[in-house]
Coordinates of C-alpha atoms in Angstrom, one line a residue:
Chain A
M4 CA 61.7 45.7 0.0
D5 CA 60.3 47.6 -3.0
H6 CA 56.8 48.9 -2.5
P7 CA 54.7 49.6 -5.7
M8 CA 53.3 53.1 -5.7
R9 CA 49.7 52.4 -4.7
A10 CA 47.4 55.4 -4.8
H11 CA 44.5 53.6 -3.1
G12 CA 46.2 51.5 -0.4
P13 CA 44.9 51.5 3.2
T14 CA 45.4 54.6 5.2
A15 CA 46.4 54.7 8.9
Y16 CA 42.8 55.8 9.8
E17 CA 41.4 52.8 8.0
L18 CA 43.7 50.4 9.8
V19 CA 42.8 52.0 13.2
L20 CA 39.1 52.0 12.3
A21 CA 39.2 48.3 11.3
D22 CA 40.8 47.4 14.6
Y23 CA 38.3 49.5 16.5
L24 CA 35.3 48.0 14.8
A25 CA 36.5 44.5 15.5
G26 CA 37.0 45.3 19.2
L27 CA 33.8 47.2 19.5
G28 CA 31.9 44.4 17.9
L29 CA 33.2 41.9 20.5
V30 CA 32.4 44.3 23.3
L31 CA 28.8 44.7 22.1
I32 CA 28.3 40.9 21.9
A33 CA 29.8 40.6 25.4
L34 CA 27.4 43.3 26.6
T35 CA 24.5 41.3 25.3
I36 CA 25.6 38.2 27.0
A37 CA 26.1 40.1 30.3
A38 CA 22.7 41.7 29.9
G39 CA 21.2 38.2 29.5
I40 CA 23.0 37.1 32.8
V41 CA 22.1 40.2 34.8
P42 CA 19.2 41.9 33.0
S43 CA 17.9 43.9 35.9
T44 CA 21.2 45.7 36.3
L45 CA 22.2 46.4 32.7
L46 CA 18.9 46.6 30.8
P47 CA 16.5 49.5 31.2
G48 CA 13.8 46.8 31.8
A49 CA 14.1 43.1 32.4
T50 CA 11.4 42.4 29.8
A51 CA 11.1 40.9 26.3
T52 CA 11.5 44.4 24.9
G53 CA 14.7 44.8 26.9
G54 CA 15.9 41.5 25.5
L55 CA 15.1 42.8 22.0
L56 CA 17.2 45.9 22.7
A57 CA 20.1 43.7 23.8
G58 CA 19.6 41.7 20.7
F59 CA 20.0 44.8 18.5
A60 CA 23.2 45.6 20.3
A61 CA 24.5 42.1 19.4
A62 CA 23.3 42.5 15.8
A63 CA 25.2 45.8 15.7
G64 CA 28.2 44.0 17.1
L65 CA 28.1 41.3 14.5
C66 CA 27.8 43.9 11.7
L67 CA 30.7 45.9 13.0
I68 CA 32.9 42.7 13.3
Q69 CA 32.0 42.0 9.7
A70 CA 32.9 45.6 8.8
G71 CA 36.2 45.3 10.7
G72 CA 37.2 42.5 8.4
G73 CA 37.4 44.9 5.5
I74 CA 35.8 48.3 5.8
R75 CA 35.9 49.0 2.1
Q76 CA 34.5 45.6 1.0
N77 CA 31.9 45.5 3.8
R78 CA 30.7 49.0 3.7
A79 CA 27.0 48.0 4.0
A80 CA 27.8 46.1 7.2
L81 CA 29.5 49.2 8.5
D82 CA 26.5 51.5 7.6
L83 CA 24.0 49.0 9.1
G84 CA 26.1 48.3 12.3
L85 CA 26.6 52.0 12.9
A86 CA 22.9 52.8 12.4
L87 CA 21.9 50.0 14.7
L88 CA 24.4 51.1 17.3
F89 CA 23.1 54.7 17.3
A90 CA 19.5 53.6 17.4
T91 CA 20.1 51.0 20.2
G92 CA 22.1 53.5 22.2
L93 CA 19.4 56.2 21.9
A94 CA 16.6 53.8 22.8
W95 CA 18.6 52.3 25.7
T96 CA 19.4 55.8 27.1
A97 CA 15.9 57.2 26.7
W98 CA 14.2 54.2 28.2
A99 CA 16.7 54.2 31.1
I100 CA 16.1 57.9 31.7
V101 CA 12.4 57.3 32.0
D102 CA 12.9 54.4 34.4
A103 CA 15.7 56.3 36.3
G104 CA 18.3 53.5 36.2
A105 CA 21.9 54.8 36.6
V106 CA 23.7 51.8 35.1
P107 CA 21.5 51.5 32.1
I108 CA 21.8 55.2 31.5
V109 CA 25.6 54.9 31.5
T110 CA 25.5 51.8 29.3
G111 CA 23.2 53.6 26.8
A112 CA 25.4 56.7 26.8
A113 CA 28.5 54.5 26.3
L114 CA 26.9 52.9 23.2
I115 CA 26.3 56.3 21.7
A116 CA 29.8 57.5 22.7
A117 CA 31.3 54.3 21.2
A118 CA 29.8 55.2 17.8
V119 CA 31.4 58.7 17.7
P120 CA 35.0 57.5 17.0
V121 CA 33.6 55.4 14.1
V122 CA 32.1 58.5 12.5
V123 CA 35.2 60.6 13.1
L124 CA 37.7 58.0 11.9
R125 CA 35.6 57.2 8.9
R126 CA 35.5 60.8 7.9
F127 CA 39.2 61.3 8.3
A128 CA 39.8 58.0 6.5
V129 CA 37.9 59.2 3.4
R130 CA 39.7 62.5 3.5
A131 CA 43.1 60.9 3.8
R132 CA 42.3 58.4 1.0
F133 CA 40.9 60.7 -1.6
A134 CA 42.0 64.2 -0.3
P135 CA 38.9 65.8 -1.9
R136 CA 39.2 69.5 -2.7
F137 CA 35.7 70.4 -3.8
L138 CA 33.3 67.6 -2.9
S139 CA 32.7 66.4 0.6
P140 CA 34.0 63.0 1.6
R141 CA 30.6 61.4 1.2
Q142 CA 30.0 63.2 -2.2
L143 CA 33.3 61.9 -3.4
E144 CA 32.4 58.4 -2.4
T145 CA 29.2 58.8 -4.4
M146 CA 31.2 60.1 -7.4
V147 CA 33.4 57.0 -7.2
A148 CA 30.3 54.8 -7.3
V149 CA 28.9 56.8 -10.2
A150 CA 32.1 56.4 -12.2
E151 CA 32.1 52.7 -11.4
T152 CA 28.6 52.5 -12.8
M153 CA 28.9 54.8 -15.8
I154 CA 32.3 53.6 -17.0
D155 CA 31.7 49.9 -17.3
G156 CA 34.6 48.5 -19.3
D157 CA 34.5 45.0 -17.8
G158 CA 37.9 45.4 -16.4
R159 CA 39.4 47.1 -19.5
E160 CA 39.1 50.6 -18.2
A161 CA 42.2 52.7 -18.7
I162 CA 42.0 54.2 -15.2
H163 CA 40.3 53.3 -11.9
P164 CA 36.9 54.8 -11.0
I165 CA 38.6 56.5 -8.0
D166 CA 40.9 58.3 -10.4
V167 CA 37.9 59.4 -12.4
A168 CA 36.2 60.8 -9.3
I169 CA 39.4 62.5 -8.1
R170 CA 39.8 64.1 -11.5
V171 CA 36.2 65.4 -11.5
D172 CA 36.8 66.8 -8.0
H173 CA 40.0 68.6 -9.0
L174 CA 38.4 70.0 -12.2
L175 CA 35.4 71.3 -10.2
D176 CA 37.8 72.9 -7.7
E177 CA 40.0 74.4 -10.4
G178 CA 37.2 75.6 -12.6
R179 CA 34.5 78.0 -11.5
P180 CA 32.7 76.0 -8.7
E181 CA 30.4 79.0 -8.0
V182 CA 28.7 78.5 -11.4
A183 CA 27.4 75.0 -11.0
G184 CA 29.0 73.7 -7.8
G185 CA 25.8 73.9 -5.8
E186 CA 23.8 72.0 -8.4
I187 CA 26.4 69.3 -8.7
K188 CA 26.5 68.8 -5.0
M189 CA 22.7 68.6 -5.1
V190 CA 22.9 65.9 -7.8
M191 CA 25.3 64.0 -5.6
F192 CA 22.8 64.2 -2.7
I193 CA 20.0 63.0 -4.9
V194 CA 22.0 60.2 -6.3
E195 CA 23.2 59.0 -2.9
W196 CA 19.9 59.1 -1.1
L197 CA 17.0 59.3 -3.6
L198 CA 18.1 57.4 -6.7
P199 CA 18.1 54.0 -5.0
L200 CA 14.4 54.5 -4.3
V201 CA 13.5 54.3 -7.9
I202 CA 14.3 50.6 -7.8
A203 CA 12.8 50.2 -4.3
R204 CA 16.1 50.0 -2.4
P205 CA 15.9 52.3 0.6
M206 CA 19.7 52.5 1.2
P207 CA 22.5 54.8 0.1
F208 CA 23.7 54.5 -3.6
T209 CA 27.2 53.7 -2.5
T210 CA 25.9 50.7 -0.5
L211 CA 24.2 49.2 -3.6
G212 CA 25.9 46.5 -5.6
S213 CA 27.0 47.3 -9.2
T214 CA 24.0 45.6 -10.8
S215 CA 21.5 47.6 -8.6
R216 CA 23.4 50.8 -9.3
R217 CA 23.3 50.2 -13.0
R218 CA 19.5 49.4 -12.8
A219 CA 18.9 52.6 -11.0
V220 CA 20.9 54.7 -13.4
E221 CA 19.3 53.0 -16.4
K222 CA 15.8 53.8 -15.0
V223 CA 16.6 57.5 -14.7
I224 CA 18.2 57.7 -18.1
G225 CA 14.9 56.9 -19.7
A226 CA 12.9 59.0 -17.2
G227 CA 11.6 62.5 -17.8
G228 CA 11.5 65.4 -15.4
P229 CA 14.3 66.4 -13.0
F230 CA 15.8 62.9 -13.1
R231 CA 16.7 63.4 -16.7
D232 CA 19.0 66.3 -15.7
V233 CA 20.5 64.1 -13.0
A234 CA 21.3 61.4 -15.6
R235 CA 22.9 64.0 -17.9
T236 CA 25.0 65.4 -15.1
L237 CA 26.2 61.9 -14.2
K238 CA 27.2 61.2 -17.9
V239 CA 29.0 64.5 -18.3
L240 CA 30.9 64.2 -15.0
S241 CA 31.9 60.6 -15.8
C242 CA 33.0 61.4 -19.3
V243 CA 35.0 64.5 -18.2
G244 CA 36.7 62.5 -15.5
Y245 CA 37.5 59.5 -17.6
Y246 CA 38.3 60.9 -21.1
G247 CA 39.9 64.1 -19.7
N248 CA 42.6 62.0 -18.0
P249 CA 46.0 61.9 -19.7
E250 CA 46.4 58.2 -19.0
T251 CA 43.1 57.5 -20.7
M252 CA 44.1 59.7 -23.7
R253 CA 47.3 57.7 -24.0
A254 CA 45.5 54.4 -23.7
L255 CA 43.2 55.5 -26.5
G256 CA 46.1 56.5 -28.7
Y257 CA 45.6 60.2 -28.5
V258 CA 48.8 62.2 -28.7
P259 CA 48.7 65.9 -28.0
F260 CA 49.6 68.0 -31.0
D261 CA 52.7 69.4 -29.4
E262 CA 54.1 66.0 -28.8
R263 CA 53.5 64.8 -32.4
E264 CA 56.5 64.5 -34.7
R265 CA 54.9 66.6 -37.4
S266 CA 54.4 69.5 -35.0
T267 CA 58.1 70.1 -34.7
D268 CA 59.3 73.4 -36.1
I269 CA 55.8 74.3 -37.3
D270 CA 54.8 78.0 -36.9
Q271 CA 51.7 77.7 -34.7
T272 CA 50.9 81.4 -34.7
P273 CA 47.1 81.7 -35.0
I274 CA 46.0 82.8 -38.5
R275 CA 44.1 86.1 -38.3
H276 CA 41.1 86.2 -40.6
P277 CA 39.2 89.4 -41.2
D278 CA 35.7 89.6 -39.8
P279 CA 33.3 88.7 -42.6
F280 CA 31.0 91.6 -41.7
L281 CA 33.3 94.3 -40.4
G282 CA 36.4 93.3 -42.5
E283 CA 39.6 94.9 -41.4
Q284 CA 37.7 97.2 -39.0
A285 CA 37.0 94.4 -36.7
G286 CA 38.2 94.9 -33.1
R287 CA 39.1 98.6 -33.7
P288 CA 37.3 101.2 -31.5
Chain B
M7 CA 47.7 62.6 -13.0
G8 CA 46.8 66.0 -14.2
V9 CA 48.2 67.8 -17.2
V10 CA 49.9 70.4 -14.9
A11 CA 51.3 67.7 -12.7
E12 CA 53.0 66.1 -15.7
R13 CA 55.2 69.2 -16.1
L14 CA 56.5 68.9 -12.5
P15 CA 59.7 67.0 -11.7
Y16 CA 57.9 64.8 -9.2
S17 CA 56.0 63.1 -12.0
R18 CA 59.0 62.1 -14.0
K19 CA 60.9 58.8 -14.0
A20 CA 64.0 59.4 -11.9
P21 CA 67.0 57.6 -10.5
V22 CA 67.4 57.3 -6.7
A23 CA 70.9 56.6 -5.7
V24 CA 71.6 55.0 -2.3
E25 CA 75.3 55.0 -1.3
R26 CA 77.3 53.9 1.7
G27 CA 81.0 54.3 2.1
E28 CA 84.0 54.8 4.5
S29 CA 83.0 58.4 5.1
L30 CA 80.0 60.7 4.7
V31 CA 81.8 62.8 2.1
Q32 CA 82.6 59.7 0.0
A33 CA 79.1 58.3 0.2
L34 CA 77.5 61.7 -0.5
G35 CA 79.8 62.2 -3.5
R36 CA 78.9 58.9 -5.0
A37 CA 75.2 59.4 -4.3
V38 CA 74.9 62.8 -6.0
E39 CA 77.0 61.5 -8.9
G40 CA 74.8 58.4 -9.3
A41 CA 71.6 60.6 -9.1
G42 CA 72.9 62.9 -11.8
L43 CA 73.6 66.2 -10.0
A44 CA 76.0 67.3 -12.7
E45 CA 73.5 66.5 -15.4
A46 CA 70.7 68.3 -13.5
I47 CA 72.8 71.4 -13.1
A48 CA 73.9 71.3 -16.8
A49 CA 70.3 70.8 -17.9
R50 CA 69.1 73.7 -15.7
S51 CA 71.9 75.9 -17.0
A52 CA 71.0 75.1 -20.6
E53 CA 67.3 75.8 -19.9
L54 CA 68.1 79.2 -18.5
D55 CA 70.8 79.8 -21.1
T56 CA 73.4 80.5 -18.5
Q57 CA 76.5 79.0 -16.9
P58 CA 76.5 76.8 -13.7
A59 CA 78.6 79.5 -12.0
D60 CA 75.8 82.0 -12.5
L61 CA 73.0 79.7 -11.3
R62 CA 71.5 80.8 -8.0
V63 CA 71.4 77.6 -5.9
A64 CA 69.3 77.5 -2.7
I65 CA 69.7 74.6 -0.2
K66 CA 66.9 74.1 2.3
A67 CA 68.4 72.2 5.2
N68 CA 67.0 71.1 8.6
V69 CA 68.5 73.8 10.8
M70 CA 65.7 74.9 13.1
T71 CA 64.8 71.4 14.3
G72 CA 68.1 71.7 16.1
A73 CA 67.0 74.7 18.1
G74 CA 67.3 74.4 21.9
P75 CA 69.7 72.5 24.0
E76 CA 67.3 69.5 24.2
A77 CA 67.2 69.1 20.3
P78 CA 67.4 65.4 19.6
A79 CA 70.5 64.3 17.8
A80 CA 70.3 63.4 14.1
A81 CA 67.0 65.3 13.7
F82 CA 68.8 68.3 12.1
T83 CA 71.4 68.8 9.4
D84 CA 75.0 68.1 10.4
P85 CA 77.1 71.1 9.3
A86 CA 79.6 68.6 7.8
T87 CA 76.9 67.3 5.5
L88 CA 76.1 70.7 4.3
D89 CA 79.8 71.4 3.6
A90 CA 79.9 68.2 1.6
V91 CA 76.9 69.2 -0.4
V92 CA 78.3 72.7 -1.0
S93 CA 81.6 71.1 -2.2
A94 CA 79.7 68.8 -4.5
L95 CA 77.8 71.8 -6.0
R96 CA 81.1 73.7 -6.4
H97 CA 82.6 70.6 -8.0
V98 CA 80.0 70.9 -10.8
G99 CA 80.6 74.6 -11.3
C100 CA 78.1 76.3 -8.9
S101 CA 79.3 79.3 -6.9
R102 CA 76.2 81.2 -5.9
I103 CA 75.0 79.0 -3.1
A104 CA 72.7 79.9 -0.2
L105 CA 71.6 77.9 2.8
V106 CA 68.0 78.9 3.5
E107 CA 65.8 78.2 6.6
S108 CA 62.9 79.7 8.4
P109 CA 61.9 79.8 12.1
I110 CA 59.4 77.6 13.8
S111 CA 57.1 79.2 16.4
D112 CA 56.9 76.1 18.5
V113 CA 60.6 76.3 19.5
A114 CA 61.8 78.9 21.9
E115 CA 64.7 80.1 19.7
R116 CA 63.4 82.0 16.7
S117 CA 66.6 83.4 15.2
V118 CA 67.9 81.2 12.3
A119 CA 71.3 82.9 12.5
T120 CA 71.7 82.2 16.3
V121 CA 70.7 78.5 15.9
A122 CA 72.9 78.0 12.9
E123 CA 75.9 79.5 14.7
R124 CA 75.3 77.4 17.7
L125 CA 75.1 74.2 15.6
G126 CA 78.3 75.1 13.8
F127 CA 77.2 76.3 10.4
V128 CA 79.8 78.7 9.1
A129 CA 78.8 80.9 6.2
G130 CA 81.6 81.5 3.8
T131 CA 81.4 79.2 0.9
Y132 CA 77.7 79.7 1.1
E133 CA 75.4 82.5 2.3
L134 CA 73.1 81.9 5.2
V135 CA 69.6 83.3 4.6
D136 CA 66.7 83.6 7.1
L137 CA 63.7 83.4 4.8
S138 CA 61.5 85.2 7.4
L139 CA 63.6 88.3 7.0
E140 CA 63.0 88.7 3.3
Q141 CA 59.3 88.0 3.0
E142 CA 57.3 89.1 -0.1
P143 CA 53.8 88.3 -1.2
F144 CA 53.4 85.2 -3.3
D145 CA 50.5 83.1 -4.7
Y146 CA 51.3 79.5 -4.0
G147 CA 47.9 78.3 -5.2
G148 CA 46.7 75.0 -3.7
T149 CA 45.6 75.1 -0.1
I150 CA 48.0 78.0 0.8
G151 CA 46.9 80.6 -1.8
V152 CA 48.4 84.1 -1.4
D153 CA 50.9 84.1 1.4
S154 CA 54.5 85.2 1.8
V155 CA 57.7 83.7 0.3
G156 CA 61.4 84.1 1.0
A157 CA 62.9 86.0 -2.0
T158 CA 66.0 83.8 -2.1
W159 CA 64.0 80.6 -2.3
R160 CA 61.6 82.1 -4.9
D161 CA 64.4 83.5 -7.1
A162 CA 66.6 80.4 -6.9
D163 CA 67.4 78.8 -10.3
F164 CA 68.1 75.5 -8.7
R165 CA 66.5 74.4 -5.4
V166 CA 67.9 71.6 -3.3
S167 CA 66.2 69.9 -0.4
L168 CA 68.7 68.5 2.1
A169 CA 66.8 66.5 4.6
Q170 CA 67.5 64.2 7.6
C171 CA 66.3 60.6 7.6
K172 CA 63.8 60.3 10.5
T173 CA 60.5 59.1 11.5
S174 CA 57.5 61.4 12.1
A175 CA 54.3 60.9 14.1
L176 CA 52.4 62.8 11.4
L177 CA 54.0 61.4 8.3
V178 CA 55.4 58.1 9.4
M179 CA 58.7 59.3 7.9
S180 CA 60.0 62.7 7.1
G181 CA 62.3 63.3 4.3
A182 CA 63.1 65.7 1.4
V183 CA 59.5 66.4 0.5
A184 CA 58.5 67.3 4.1
N185 CA 61.6 69.4 4.5
S186 CA 60.3 71.9 1.9
F187 CA 57.5 72.8 4.3
G188 CA 60.2 74.8 6.1
S189 CA 60.7 77.0 3.1
L190 CA 57.5 78.8 4.1
P191 CA 59.0 81.8 5.8
R192 CA 56.4 82.5 8.5
A193 CA 57.3 81.1 11.9
D194 CA 53.7 80.0 12.7
K195 CA 53.5 77.0 10.4
R196 CA 50.2 76.0 12.1
T197 CA 48.5 78.6 9.9
Y198 CA 48.8 76.3 7.0
A199 CA 47.1 73.4 8.8
K200 CA 43.9 75.1 9.9
D201 CA 40.3 74.9 8.7
G202 CA 40.5 71.3 7.6
R203 CA 43.8 71.9 5.6
T204 CA 46.6 69.6 6.3
P205 CA 50.4 70.1 6.4
W206 CA 50.9 67.7 3.6
E207 CA 48.6 69.6 1.3
A208 CA 50.5 72.8 2.2
C209 CA 53.8 71.0 1.5
R210 CA 52.6 69.8 -1.9
S211 CA 51.4 73.3 -2.7
V212 CA 54.8 74.7 -1.9
L213 CA 56.5 72.1 -4.1
D214 CA 54.1 72.7 -7.0
A215 CA 54.6 76.4 -6.9
L216 CA 58.4 76.4 -6.4
P217 CA 59.7 73.0 -7.6
V218 CA 62.7 71.5 -5.9
D219 CA 65.3 70.3 -8.5
F220 CA 67.3 67.9 -6.4
G221 CA 66.9 66.1 -3.1
I222 CA 69.5 64.6 -0.7
I223 CA 68.7 62.6 2.4
D224 CA 71.5 62.4 5.0
A225 CA 71.0 59.0 6.4
W226 CA 74.5 58.7 7.8
R227 CA 72.9 59.0 11.2
S228 CA 69.1 58.5 11.2
R229 CA 66.5 58.9 13.9
D230 CA 63.7 56.5 14.5
G231 CA 61.0 56.4 17.2
S232 CA 57.3 55.6 17.5
G233 CA 56.4 58.5 19.8
W234 CA 54.9 61.9 19.2
D235 CA 58.1 63.7 18.5
A236 CA 61.7 62.9 17.7
S237 CA 62.9 63.2 21.3
S238 CA 61.3 59.8 22.0
G239 CA 63.5 58.0 19.4
T240 CA 67.0 56.7 19.1
V241 CA 69.9 57.4 16.7
R242 CA 70.5 54.8 14.1
E243 CA 73.9 54.5 12.5
T244 CA 72.6 53.7 9.0
R245 CA 75.7 55.1 7.2
A246 CA 74.1 56.0 3.9
V247 CA 73.2 59.0 1.8
L248 CA 70.4 59.0 -0.7
A249 CA 70.0 61.4 -3.6
S250 CA 67.7 62.0 -6.5
P251 CA 66.4 64.7 -8.9
N252 CA 62.9 63.7 -7.8
V253 CA 62.3 64.3 -4.1
F254 CA 59.1 62.4 -4.1
A255 CA 60.8 59.2 -5.5
L256 CA 63.7 59.9 -3.0
D257 CA 61.4 59.8 0.0
W258 CA 59.6 56.7 -1.3
V259 CA 62.9 54.8 -1.4
A260 CA 64.0 56.1 2.0
A261 CA 60.8 54.8 3.5
E262 CA 61.4 51.4 1.9
L263 CA 64.9 51.2 3.4
M264 CA 63.4 52.1 6.8
G265 CA 61.1 49.1 6.5
V266 CA 58.0 51.2 6.2
D267 CA 55.2 50.9 3.6
P268 CA 55.6 54.4 2.0
A269 CA 51.9 54.4 1.1
L270 CA 51.0 54.7 4.8
S271 CA 52.6 58.2 4.9
P272 CA 50.0 60.9 4.3
M273 CA 52.7 63.0 2.6
L274 CA 53.7 60.3 0.1
R275 CA 50.0 59.4 -0.4
E276 CA 49.4 63.0 -1.3
G277 CA 52.2 62.8 -3.7
V278 CA 50.8 59.7 -5.4
L279 CA 47.4 61.3 -5.6
R280 CA 48.6 64.6 -7.1
W281 CA 51.7 63.7 -9.0
G282 CA 50.8 60.2 -10.0
R283 CA 52.8 57.0 -9.9
V284 CA 56.4 57.3 -10.8
D285 CA 58.8 54.8 -12.2
I286 CA 61.8 54.7 -9.9
S287 CA 65.2 53.6 -11.0
R288 CA 66.9 52.4 -7.8
R289 CA 70.7 52.4 -7.8
G290 CA 73.4 51.6 -5.3
N291 CA 73.4 49.7 -2.1
L292 CA 69.7 48.9 -1.6
I293 CA 70.0 46.5 1.3
A294 CA 67.3 47.5 3.8
W295 CA 68.3 48.7 7.2
D296 CA 67.2 47.0 10.3
P297 CA 63.5 47.9 10.5
F298 CA 63.0 51.3 12.1
D299 CA 60.8 51.8 15.2
V300 CA 58.1 53.8 13.4
P301 CA 54.9 55.3 14.7
G302 CA 52.0 52.8 14.4
P303 CA 48.7 53.6 12.6
A304 CA 47.0 54.7 15.9
V305 CA 49.8 57.3 16.5
V306 CA 49.7 58.5 12.9
A307 CA 45.9 58.7 12.9
A308 CA 45.8 60.6 16.3
A309 CA 48.6 62.9 15.1
G310 CA 46.7 63.6 11.9
M311 CA 43.6 64.5 13.8
L312 CA 45.5 66.7 16.2
A313 CA 47.4 68.5 13.5
S314 CA 44.5 69.9 11.6
G315 CA 41.4 69.3 13.6
P316 CA 39.7 71.2 16.3
L317 CA 41.9 69.5 18.9
S318 CA 45.1 71.1 17.4
R319 CA 45.3 73.5 20.4
L320 CA 46.4 70.6 22.5
T321 CA 49.7 70.5 20.6
E322 CA 50.6 74.2 20.9
G323 CA 54.1 74.8 22.0
R324 CA 55.2 71.3 21.0
C325 CA 57.3 70.8 17.9
G326 CA 56.3 67.2 17.3
W327 CA 53.3 68.2 15.2
T328 CA 55.3 69.8 12.5
I329 CA 56.8 67.9 9.6
Q330 CA 60.1 69.2 8.4

């Protein structure tokens, strides 16, 4: 069977993560049911607050099951489920420690431990999918979202936003990252965590839908202060990644000079002009 | 993808020939002919303004994976296959041919000459070179940077990757691309997979710095297995030989024949990301083999984390983590 060359197909880590999330979600729901049946054993306290805690575990489970259905498409569900799982595990453990209950302590610790493979697998999955050289996995995901927002060709884009982001990452790595690398990473951080706040969406930029992302970017384009620099950086990065790609150049009809018919047999030795001020003395000691 | 990548052979459209026959020699002869070995040699000779007889040809084969009495069958190059490849090269005019290999620290036997002799490789029509004995500094770029290179591999005018057809816990399948990892002369190959770097990035760096001109996969007897290393698998009588001037396209087709989605292999995914999508012209007998028993996603994911993460110490002394 012929397989088309897909650059962005699922990785082994993503397949494992999806299965793990689906399984973990079911376990969390089962835990909530069990806590309802024997609250005094499993919950740190057989009270309404304890029930609420179990409810959070179930909510985390539902989110993770949803995420397991497609970790790329349901990224928000994964973020929310993971946050809920961590928070519930921490609250469960802390409360159990205060009330000195062995089983609830173990249960709470297990909830936290169960979240660790999700974080690890997700990190490896992003690395395997994009193989970033300069940006961190999270920053590269942000760059993909930025490219998706800035290069809005309504499906007629010459290359995928992921290719744009990877090109930017490679260029930053091959260039002189020490010059502006720190600032660019800072911009990625601001975009991911602070930019959504300008449209009152307290969530990561990568979790936003395309319309909300565009609204956020449009707001900062017209803004002054430091956000103007952020907008400029986003534009430069997107344009370099998109128009600097050979596939885009070809799609636009650009042919490098060396590949043009009329370049054949042309002497391309640079013409040396005398310096207008120093004349023929230019360059001599 | 990149401008630099477009100059590399792995980004070019290439034929991949899959041939079966009455004998290995017959199948190999047809495969290299179908893949254009003669044309590739002629083109390289013209490029260097020399004759095929003066081309320095280096063949990287799987020799050291056959080290030790417990070495699994069909996981290393059969001397008869190498002889057939050498004959094919001589048939197109080449005469300066070297078989190159480097030691692996995770196997007890470190001497390439000793292992080659035990396996039955007889130098005569070719020279046997242990790359670790002729190390010189070299800047590979990529994730390797400045390291050492075997002079014969570096100076070769025409490089050939002669690989076995086998599964791999790390890569799902290991072919001609992964085989080039063994051209790194240092025995401790783990060095290239530390600090978040991966073996496939190292492999790609090697191929970018020292391009392989032709690839052959000996699938006369293949090895499958879903376990950690090759010893857990079985020998498959697939009776085929694959060849191509593009090793990346070659491995892609080999994975297809094994019944594997090539995109699941981290090595081939790295290739797609770095070298772009390639148009493959498939030729010959393309009927897929009975699906191989391949490592599942959980094994590949675990192996990937163990190979380059903080848990890599757990695999020390075990050859299964390596990729060639």
